[in-house]
Coordinates of C-alpha atoms in Angstrom, one line a residue:
Chain A
M402 CA -97.8 -133.9 -75.7
L403 CA -97.4 -131.8 -72.6
I404 CA -94.2 -133.9 -71.0
Y405 CA -92.9 -132.9 -73.9
L406 CA -93.3 -129.5 -73.6
S407 CA -91.8 -129.4 -70.2
L408 CA -88.9 -131.0 -71.7
L409 CA -88.4 -128.4 -73.0
Q410 CA -89.1 -125.6 -71.0
D411 CA -86.9 -127.3 -68.3
E412 CA -84.2 -127.0 -70.5
N413 CA -84.4 -124.2 -70.8
E414 CA -85.6 -124.0 -66.9
K415 CA -82.6 -125.5 -66.2
N416 CA -79.5 -123.1 -67.1
K417 CA -81.4 -120.0 -65.7
F418 CA -79.8 -120.6 -62.5
E419 CA -76.5 -120.7 -63.1
Q420 CA -77.1 -117.7 -65.1
L421 CA -77.9 -115.7 -62.8
Y422 CA -75.1 -117.0 -60.6
I423 CA -72.7 -116.2 -63.2
E424 CA -74.3 -112.1 -63.8
Y425 CA -74.9 -111.5 -60.6
R426 CA -72.2 -113.4 -58.0
Q427 CA -70.5 -109.5 -58.2
I428 CA -73.2 -107.4 -57.1
M429 CA -74.3 -109.7 -54.7
F430 CA -70.7 -110.3 -53.4
Y431 CA -70.4 -106.3 -53.1
V432 CA -73.7 -105.9 -51.3
A433 CA -72.8 -108.3 -49.1
K434 CA -69.9 -107.1 -47.9
G435 CA -70.7 -103.3 -48.0
I436 CA -72.7 -104.5 -44.8
L437 CA -70.5 -107.2 -43.4
K438 CA -67.1 -105.9 -44.5
D439 CA -65.9 -109.4 -44.6
E440 CA -65.2 -111.3 -47.1
H441 CA -65.6 -115.3 -46.3
L442 CA -68.7 -113.2 -43.9
A443 CA -69.9 -112.2 -47.6
E444 CA -69.4 -115.5 -49.8
D445 CA -71.3 -116.9 -46.3
A446 CA -74.7 -114.3 -47.1
L447 CA -74.3 -114.5 -51.3
H448 CA -74.3 -119.0 -50.6
Q449 CA -77.4 -118.2 -48.4
A450 CA -78.8 -116.2 -50.4
F451 CA -78.6 -118.1 -53.8
L452 CA -80.0 -121.3 -51.6
K453 CA -83.2 -119.2 -50.8
L454 CA -83.1 -118.2 -54.9
V455 CA -83.6 -122.1 -55.1
D456 CA -87.0 -121.5 -53.6
N457 CA -87.8 -118.7 -56.5
L458 CA -86.5 -119.0 -59.4
D459 CA -90.0 -119.5 -60.8
K460 CA -90.7 -116.0 -60.2
I461 CA -88.1 -115.0 -62.3
N462 CA -88.8 -114.4 -65.7
E463 CA -85.6 -112.4 -67.8
I464 CA -81.8 -112.4 -66.1
K465 CA -80.5 -109.0 -67.7
C466 CA -83.4 -107.6 -66.3
H467 CA -83.6 -104.3 -63.7
K468 CA -86.4 -106.7 -61.7
T469 CA -83.8 -109.5 -61.6
K470 CA -81.1 -107.3 -60.7
G471 CA -82.7 -106.1 -57.9
F472 CA -84.6 -109.7 -56.3
L473 CA -81.0 -110.5 -56.0
V474 CA -79.8 -108.1 -54.3
V475 CA -83.0 -107.3 -51.8
I476 CA -82.9 -111.6 -50.8
V477 CA -78.3 -110.8 -50.2
K478 CA -79.7 -108.1 -48.6
S479 CA -81.9 -109.2 -46.7
V480 CA -79.6 -112.3 -45.9
S481 CA -76.5 -110.5 -45.3
L482 CA -78.6 -108.7 -43.1
N483 CA -79.3 -111.2 -40.5
I484 CA -75.5 -112.8 -40.1
F485 CA -74.9 -108.7 -39.7
S486 CA -77.8 -109.3 -36.6
K487 CA -76.9 -112.1 -35.0
R488 CA -73.1 -111.5 -35.6
K489 CA -74.1 -108.0 -33.4
K490 CA -75.7 -110.1 -30.7
Q491 CA -73.0 -111.8 -30.1
Q492 CA -70.6 -108.7 -30.1
V493 CA -68.5 -109.3 -31.6
E494 CA -67.0 -105.7 -33.4
P495 CA -68.5 -102.8 -34.7
I496 CA -69.4 -103.0 -38.0
D497 CA -70.3 -99.9 -40.3
L498 CA -73.8 -100.0 -43.0
Y499 CA -74.5 -100.5 -46.3
N500 CA -75.3 -97.3 -47.3
N501 CA -75.7 -96.3 -43.7
Q502 CA -79.6 -97.6 -43.6
I503 CA -79.4 -98.4 -40.7
A504 CA -77.7 -96.5 -38.6
N505 CA -80.7 -93.8 -40.1
E506 CA -83.6 -95.6 -38.6
S507 CA -84.8 -92.2 -37.1
Y508 CA -86.1 -90.1 -39.9
N509 CA -85.8 -86.1 -39.5
L510 CA -87.9 -84.9 -42.1
E511 CA -86.6 -81.3 -42.2
D512 CA -83.6 -83.0 -43.8
E513 CA -85.5 -82.7 -47.3
V514 CA -84.9 -80.3 -49.6
A515 CA -87.8 -78.0 -49.4
D516 CA -88.6 -77.2 -53.1
K517 CA -89.0 -81.4 -53.0
T518 CA -92.0 -82.8 -55.1
E519 CA -95.1 -84.3 -52.1
H520 CA -93.3 -88.2 -55.1
D521 CA -89.8 -87.8 -54.3
R522 CA -90.3 -87.1 -50.7
L523 CA -91.9 -90.0 -50.1
V524 CA -89.5 -91.8 -52.2
Q525 CA -86.0 -90.2 -50.4
N526 CA -88.6 -91.6 -46.3
I527 CA -88.0 -95.0 -48.4
L528 CA -84.6 -94.6 -49.2
K529 CA -84.1 -93.5 -45.8
L530 CA -86.1 -96.4 -43.9
P531 CA -84.5 -99.5 -42.3
P532 CA -83.2 -101.7 -44.6
K533 CA -85.2 -104.5 -42.5
Y534 CA -88.2 -101.7 -43.7
S535 CA -87.4 -101.1 -46.4
N536 CA -86.4 -104.7 -48.0
I537 CA -90.2 -106.0 -47.0
L538 CA -91.7 -103.4 -48.5
I539 CA -89.5 -104.4 -52.6
L540 CA -90.2 -107.6 -51.6
K541 CA -94.1 -107.3 -51.6
Y542 CA -94.4 -103.4 -52.9
G543 CA -91.9 -104.3 -56.3
H544 CA -91.8 -107.6 -57.1
D545 CA -96.0 -108.6 -55.9
L546 CA -94.8 -111.4 -52.8
N547 CA -97.0 -112.4 -51.0
T548 CA -96.7 -112.9 -47.0
K549 CA -95.9 -116.7 -47.0
E550 CA -92.6 -115.9 -49.2
I551 CA -91.5 -112.9 -48.1
A552 CA -91.4 -115.8 -44.9
K553 CA -89.0 -117.2 -46.0
I554 CA -87.1 -115.3 -48.3
V555 CA -86.8 -112.5 -44.7
G556 CA -86.4 -115.5 -42.4
I557 CA -89.6 -114.3 -40.2
S558 CA -92.4 -114.4 -39.2
G559 CA -95.1 -113.6 -41.7
S560 CA -97.1 -112.0 -38.9
N561 CA -93.5 -110.3 -38.9
V562 CA -93.7 -109.2 -42.4
R563 CA -97.2 -108.5 -41.9
K564 CA -96.2 -105.5 -38.5
R565 CA -93.0 -104.6 -40.7
I566 CA -95.3 -104.0 -43.8
Q567 CA -97.9 -102.2 -42.0
R568 CA -94.6 -100.0 -39.9
G569 CA -93.1 -99.3 -42.6
R570 CA -96.1 -97.6 -44.9
E571 CA -96.2 -95.4 -41.7
K572 CA -92.9 -94.8 -41.9
V573 CA -93.0 -94.0 -45.5
L574 CA -96.3 -91.6 -45.4
K575 CA -95.7 -90.1 -42.0
A576 CA -95.1 -86.8 -44.2
L577 CA -98.0 -87.4 -45.8
E578 CA -100.8 -87.4 -43.0
E579 CA -98.6 -84.4 -40.7
R580 CA -98.6 -81.9 -43.8
S581 CA -102.7 -83.0 -43.9
D582 CA -102.6 -82.5 -40.7
Q583 CA -101.3 -79.3 -41.4
V584 CA -104.3 -78.3 -43.9
D585 CA -106.4 -80.2 -41.3
G586 CA -105.4 -77.6 -38.8
Chain B
M1266 CA -102.7 -93.4 -42.3
D1267 CA -103.1 -95.5 -45.7
N1268 CA -105.7 -94.1 -46.6
L1269 CA -103.7 -91.0 -48.0
I1270 CA -102.7 -92.9 -50.3
S1271 CA -103.5 -95.7 -53.0
E1272 CA -101.3 -99.4 -53.8
K1273 CA -101.5 -98.5 -56.5
A1274 CA -99.5 -95.0 -55.8
F1275 CA -97.6 -96.6 -52.7
S1276 CA -96.5 -99.1 -55.3
D1277 CA -95.5 -96.8 -58.0
I1278 CA -93.1 -95.2 -55.5
V1279 CA -91.0 -98.4 -53.6
K1280 CA -90.1 -99.5 -57.3
K1281 CA -89.5 -95.8 -57.4
A1282 CA -86.9 -96.1 -54.3
E1283 CA -85.9 -99.5 -55.1
S1284 CA -84.2 -97.5 -58.8
I1285 CA -82.3 -95.6 -57.2
M1286 CA -81.4 -97.9 -54.4
L1287 CA -80.2 -100.5 -58.1
Q1288 CA -78.3 -97.0 -59.4
Q1289 CA -76.4 -96.1 -56.8
I1290 CA -74.6 -100.0 -56.8
P1291 CA -71.5 -99.8 -58.9
N1292 CA -70.7 -101.6 -62.2
I1293 CA -69.1 -104.3 -60.7
N1294 CA -66.6 -105.8 -63.1
E1295 CA -67.1 -109.6 -63.3
Q1296 CA -63.6 -109.9 -61.6
A1297 CA -63.5 -107.6 -58.7
H1298 CA -63.5 -110.7 -56.3
T1299 CA -62.2 -114.7 -56.9
F1300 CA -64.4 -116.6 -54.9
T1301 CA -63.3 -119.7 -52.7
N1302 CA -62.9 -122.6 -54.2
E1303 CA -64.9 -123.6 -51.7
F1304 CA -67.1 -121.1 -52.2
E1305 CA -67.8 -122.3 -55.7
D1306 CA -67.4 -126.6 -55.0
K1307 CA -71.0 -125.2 -53.0
M1308 CA -72.4 -123.2 -55.7
K1309 CA -72.0 -126.0 -57.5
L1310 CA -74.4 -128.2 -55.6
I1311 CA -76.4 -125.3 -55.4
S1312 CA -76.7 -125.9 -58.9
K1313 CA -77.2 -129.4 -59.0
V1314 CA -80.0 -129.0 -56.7
A1315 CA -81.7 -126.2 -59.0
N1316 CA -81.6 -128.2 -62.2
R1317 CA -83.3 -131.3 -60.6
K1318 CA -86.5 -128.4 -58.9
M1319 CA -86.6 -126.6 -62.2
S1320 CA -87.0 -130.4 -63.3
W1321 CA -89.8 -131.6 -61.1
N1322 CA -91.1 -128.1 -60.2
G1323 CA -91.4 -127.9 -64.4
L1324 CA -94.0 -131.9 -64.6
M1325 CA -95.6 -130.2 -61.8
R1326 CA -96.6 -126.8 -62.6
Y1327 CA -97.9 -129.5 -66.1
A1328 CA -99.9 -131.6 -64.3
K1329 CA -101.2 -128.9 -62.9
K1330 CA -102.6 -127.2 -65.8
I1331 CA -104.0 -130.0 -66.5
A1332 CA -105.5 -131.2 -63.3
I1333 CA -106.7 -127.7 -64.1
I1334 CA -108.6 -128.8 -67.2
F1335 CA -109.7 -131.8 -65.1
L1336 CA -111.4 -129.9 -62.3
I1337 CA -113.0 -127.9 -64.7
I1338 CA -114.6 -129.9 -67.6
L1339 CA -115.8 -132.0 -65.1
V1340 CA -118.2 -129.1 -62.2
T1341 CA -118.9 -127.9 -66.4
S1342 CA -120.4 -131.2 -67.0
F1343 CA -120.6 -132.8 -63.8
A1344 CA -122.8 -129.3 -63.2
T1345 CA -125.3 -129.7 -66.2
I1346 CA -125.2 -133.6 -65.8
M1347 CA -127.0 -133.5 -62.2
S1348 CA -129.9 -130.8 -63.8
V1349 CA -131.3 -132.7 -65.9
E1350 CA -133.0 -135.5 -64.2
A1351 CA -133.2 -138.0 -67.4
L1352 CA -129.4 -137.2 -67.7
R1353 CA -129.2 -138.4 -64.3
V1354 CA -130.6 -141.4 -64.3
R1355 CA -128.1 -141.8 -67.0
F1356 CA -124.6 -140.9 -65.4
F1357 CA -126.1 -142.9 -61.7
E1358 CA -126.0 -146.0 -64.4
I1359 CA -122.8 -144.6 -65.9
I1360 CA -121.1 -144.6 -62.5
T1361 CA -122.0 -148.0 -62.0
R1362 CA -121.6 -149.8 -65.2
A1363 CA -117.2 -147.4 -64.6
F1364 CA -115.3 -147.3 -61.7
E1365 CA -115.7 -147.4 -58.1
K1366 CA -113.4 -144.7 -57.2
Y1367 CA -112.4 -142.7 -61.6
T1368 CA -115.4 -142.1 -63.8
Y1369 CA -115.6 -141.5 -66.6
I1370 CA -118.4 -140.7 -68.6
E1371 CA -119.3 -139.1 -72.1
F1372 CA -123.0 -138.6 -73.1
E1373 CA -124.3 -137.7 -76.5
K1374 CA -125.8 -134.4 -77.5
S1375 CA -128.3 -133.4 -74.7
N1376 CA -131.3 -131.4 -76.1
L1377 CA -130.3 -128.9 -73.2
A1378 CA -130.5 -125.2 -74.1
T1379 CA -127.3 -123.8 -76.0
A1380 CA -125.8 -119.9 -74.8
D1381 CA -126.1 -117.9 -76.9
D1382 CA -122.7 -115.9 -77.4
N1383 CA -124.7 -112.7 -78.1
E1384 CA -126.8 -112.4 -75.3
Y1385 CA -123.9 -114.1 -73.7
I1386 CA -123.5 -112.7 -69.7
F1387 CA -120.3 -112.1 -67.7
Y1388 CA -121.3 -112.4 -63.1
E1389 CA -118.9 -111.5 -60.7
P1390 CA -119.5 -112.0 -56.9
S1391 CA -120.1 -108.9 -55.3
Y1392 CA -118.9 -109.4 -51.4
I1393 CA -115.2 -110.0 -51.7
P1394 CA -114.0 -111.2 -48.0
K1395 CA -111.6 -108.3 -47.6
E1396 CA -108.8 -109.9 -46.7
F1397 CA -108.4 -111.3 -51.0
K1398 CA -108.2 -109.2 -53.7
L1399 CA -109.2 -109.8 -57.4
I1400 CA -105.7 -110.9 -58.9
K1401 CA -106.7 -112.4 -62.5
H1402 CA -109.4 -112.2 -64.6
E1403 CA -109.7 -114.5 -67.7
I1404 CA -112.1 -115.3 -70.5
F1405 CA -111.7 -118.2 -72.2
H1406 CA -115.0 -117.7 -74.9
T1407 CA -117.4 -118.5 -73.2
T1408 CA -116.3 -119.7 -69.2
A1409 CA -115.0 -116.9 -66.9
I1410 CA -112.5 -117.6 -64.3
L1411 CA -112.0 -114.8 -61.5
T1412 CA -109.3 -115.5 -59.3
Y1413 CA -109.4 -113.8 -55.9
V1414 CA -105.5 -114.1 -53.7
N1415 CA -104.8 -113.2 -50.0
D1416 CA -101.8 -112.6 -48.0
Y1417 CA -100.8 -115.8 -47.6
G1418 CA -101.1 -116.7 -51.2
D1419 CA -104.7 -118.5 -50.5
E1420 CA -106.9 -118.0 -53.7
T1421 CA -110.5 -118.1 -54.5
I1422 CA -111.8 -119.3 -57.9
F1423 CA -114.6 -118.0 -59.6
K1424 CA -115.9 -119.8 -62.7
Q1425 CA -118.3 -119.1 -64.9
Y1426 CA -119.5 -121.0 -68.0
P1427 CA -122.0 -122.2 -70.5
L1428 CA -124.2 -125.7 -69.9
E1429 CA -124.0 -127.1 -72.7
H1430 CA -121.1 -129.5 -72.5
T1431 CA -122.0 -133.6 -72.9
K1432 CA -118.9 -134.8 -72.0
M1433 CA -117.1 -135.6 -68.3
K1434 CA -114.4 -136.6 -65.7
I1435 CA -115.6 -136.8 -62.3
D1436 CA -113.2 -137.6 -59.3
T1437 CA -115.6 -139.4 -57.5
E1438 CA -113.1 -140.8 -54.4
G1439 CA -113.0 -139.7 -51.2
T1440 CA -115.8 -137.0 -51.5
T1441 CA -119.3 -136.3 -51.0
L1442 CA -122.2 -134.8 -52.8
N1443 CA -124.0 -132.0 -50.6
S1444 CA -127.2 -130.4 -52.2
I1445 CA -127.0 -127.0 -51.2
T1446 CA -129.3 -123.2 -52.5
I1447 CA -128.4 -120.8 -54.0
R1448 CA -129.5 -117.8 -55.0
G1449 CA -132.9 -119.6 -55.2
S1450 CA -131.8 -122.7 -56.8
K1451 CA -130.5 -126.4 -56.9
G1452 CA -126.5 -126.6 -56.6
H1453 CA -124.0 -128.0 -54.7
Y1454 CA -120.8 -128.9 -52.9
F1455 CA -117.9 -131.1 -52.2
K1456 CA -114.8 -130.7 -50.1
N1457 CA -112.5 -132.6 -51.5
K1458 CA -108.3 -131.9 -51.1
G1459 CA -109.1 -129.7 -48.4
L1460 CA -111.1 -127.8 -51.2
T1461 CA -115.0 -126.6 -50.4
T1462 CA -116.3 -126.0 -53.8
I1463 CA -119.6 -124.9 -54.1
M1464 CA -122.0 -124.8 -57.7
W1465 CA -125.1 -123.6 -59.1
Q1466 CA -126.7 -122.9 -61.9
E1467 CA -129.2 -120.4 -62.8
K1468 CA -130.3 -119.8 -66.5
Q1469 CA -128.4 -121.4 -69.6
Y1470 CA -125.3 -120.8 -66.8
G1471 CA -122.9 -123.4 -63.9
F1472 CA -121.8 -120.8 -61.4
M1473 CA -118.9 -122.6 -59.7
L1474 CA -116.7 -121.4 -55.7
S1475 CA -113.9 -123.0 -55.1
S1476 CA -111.6 -122.1 -51.8
E1477 CA -109.5 -123.1 -48.2
S1478 CA -112.5 -120.9 -47.5
E1479 CA -115.3 -122.2 -44.8
K1480 CA -118.3 -122.8 -46.5
K1481 CA -120.7 -120.1 -45.2
I1482 CA -118.2 -117.9 -46.9
L1483 CA -118.2 -119.3 -50.3
I1484 CA -122.2 -119.1 -50.6
K1485 CA -122.2 -115.6 -49.5
M1486 CA -119.9 -114.8 -52.1
A1487 CA -122.1 -117.2 -54.6
E1488 CA -125.6 -115.6 -52.8
S1489 CA -123.9 -111.9 -54.0
I1490 CA -123.2 -112.2 -57.8
R1491 CA -124.0 -109.7 -59.5
I1492 CA -123.8 -108.3 -63.8
N1493 CA -119.7 -107.8 -64.5
K1494 CA -119.7 -104.7 -65.4
S1495 CA -117.6 -104.7 -67.6
N1496 CA -118.9 -108.0 -68.8
G1497 CA -116.0 -109.7 -70.7
Q1498 CA -114.6 -106.8 -72.0

């Protein structure tokens, strides 16, 4: 009976990859191309991203939902950034970045609008984080992945994942800390 | 710095930021980009791999569930039997009659005092290694299973069950059962396939802790059990 049930479930699961591919390939391509500015490289990024997805299909419950979309986008962003980073080391050519996020590594808090709530400011801090931090924070806090799973997707060691989580949090919470210091002072 | 905000609040902030990031991506037409034939061929290959993997994972998932049910029956009954002298004798008699590596034992209803559901009290370890967090708290009638996980995905499982079962199946291959004393009560521990398991009993309850962690950590957790504040709610 259990084997029969498992086969029934498998039939539903079998199409999951194809459904995800059809639903999200264009969005993922858009994100990859935004980072890499090259259609062939973007297809390479998609290929690698879907390979990583195969190992994480069990984390996806619904095909068409916000969470799944976010998960696929963050995977393809991580892969594209890795490709970008490797090419950058090879000094191929300067490439503009998706949403200019890498360029915003040094974030100036003075740019913030004064009347934003603390919550909004923290959200803005995450949006302005370099993607190498924001991607990992999203995988950890948005998709509940553990260190090992994140390391596999992002292609770095577990200890680096933990360091980036720590640094990412520190960068995001910097505003709160400064405010706290002012109150204490 | 991390004390400035709770994990839950930080998680909400990250989710909000992710939502905004996704909103920044425009709606993309399905025809926006025509993928190359080479790419489509690669994706077909990956799709086949994915299907095979899902089939395998499906079977493994069910196999895992069966194994967990098997382990619960095993440990629950094992603790019961080892705690009663009359049954212990019978237990060893049956082992010699059964198989060398696997043993299936079925008992008549024992005269053990059974747990009264109305007075059933749930317990939990008050000491949890700091890198572990409670991620699941399941109650199945009178059996409680608490699952703790660390950042590496390693699990520690605490189980509480009534000592009233009369059936058991034991995987006795390659294990050495050792005696141990927990909270003044007699218990046992064994290591099998990388997992250390401690079992002991108090009053009408059986307890089990299972983890890849070291034995001394499990003992510390076992010694620290207290009445669960939620008590099954």
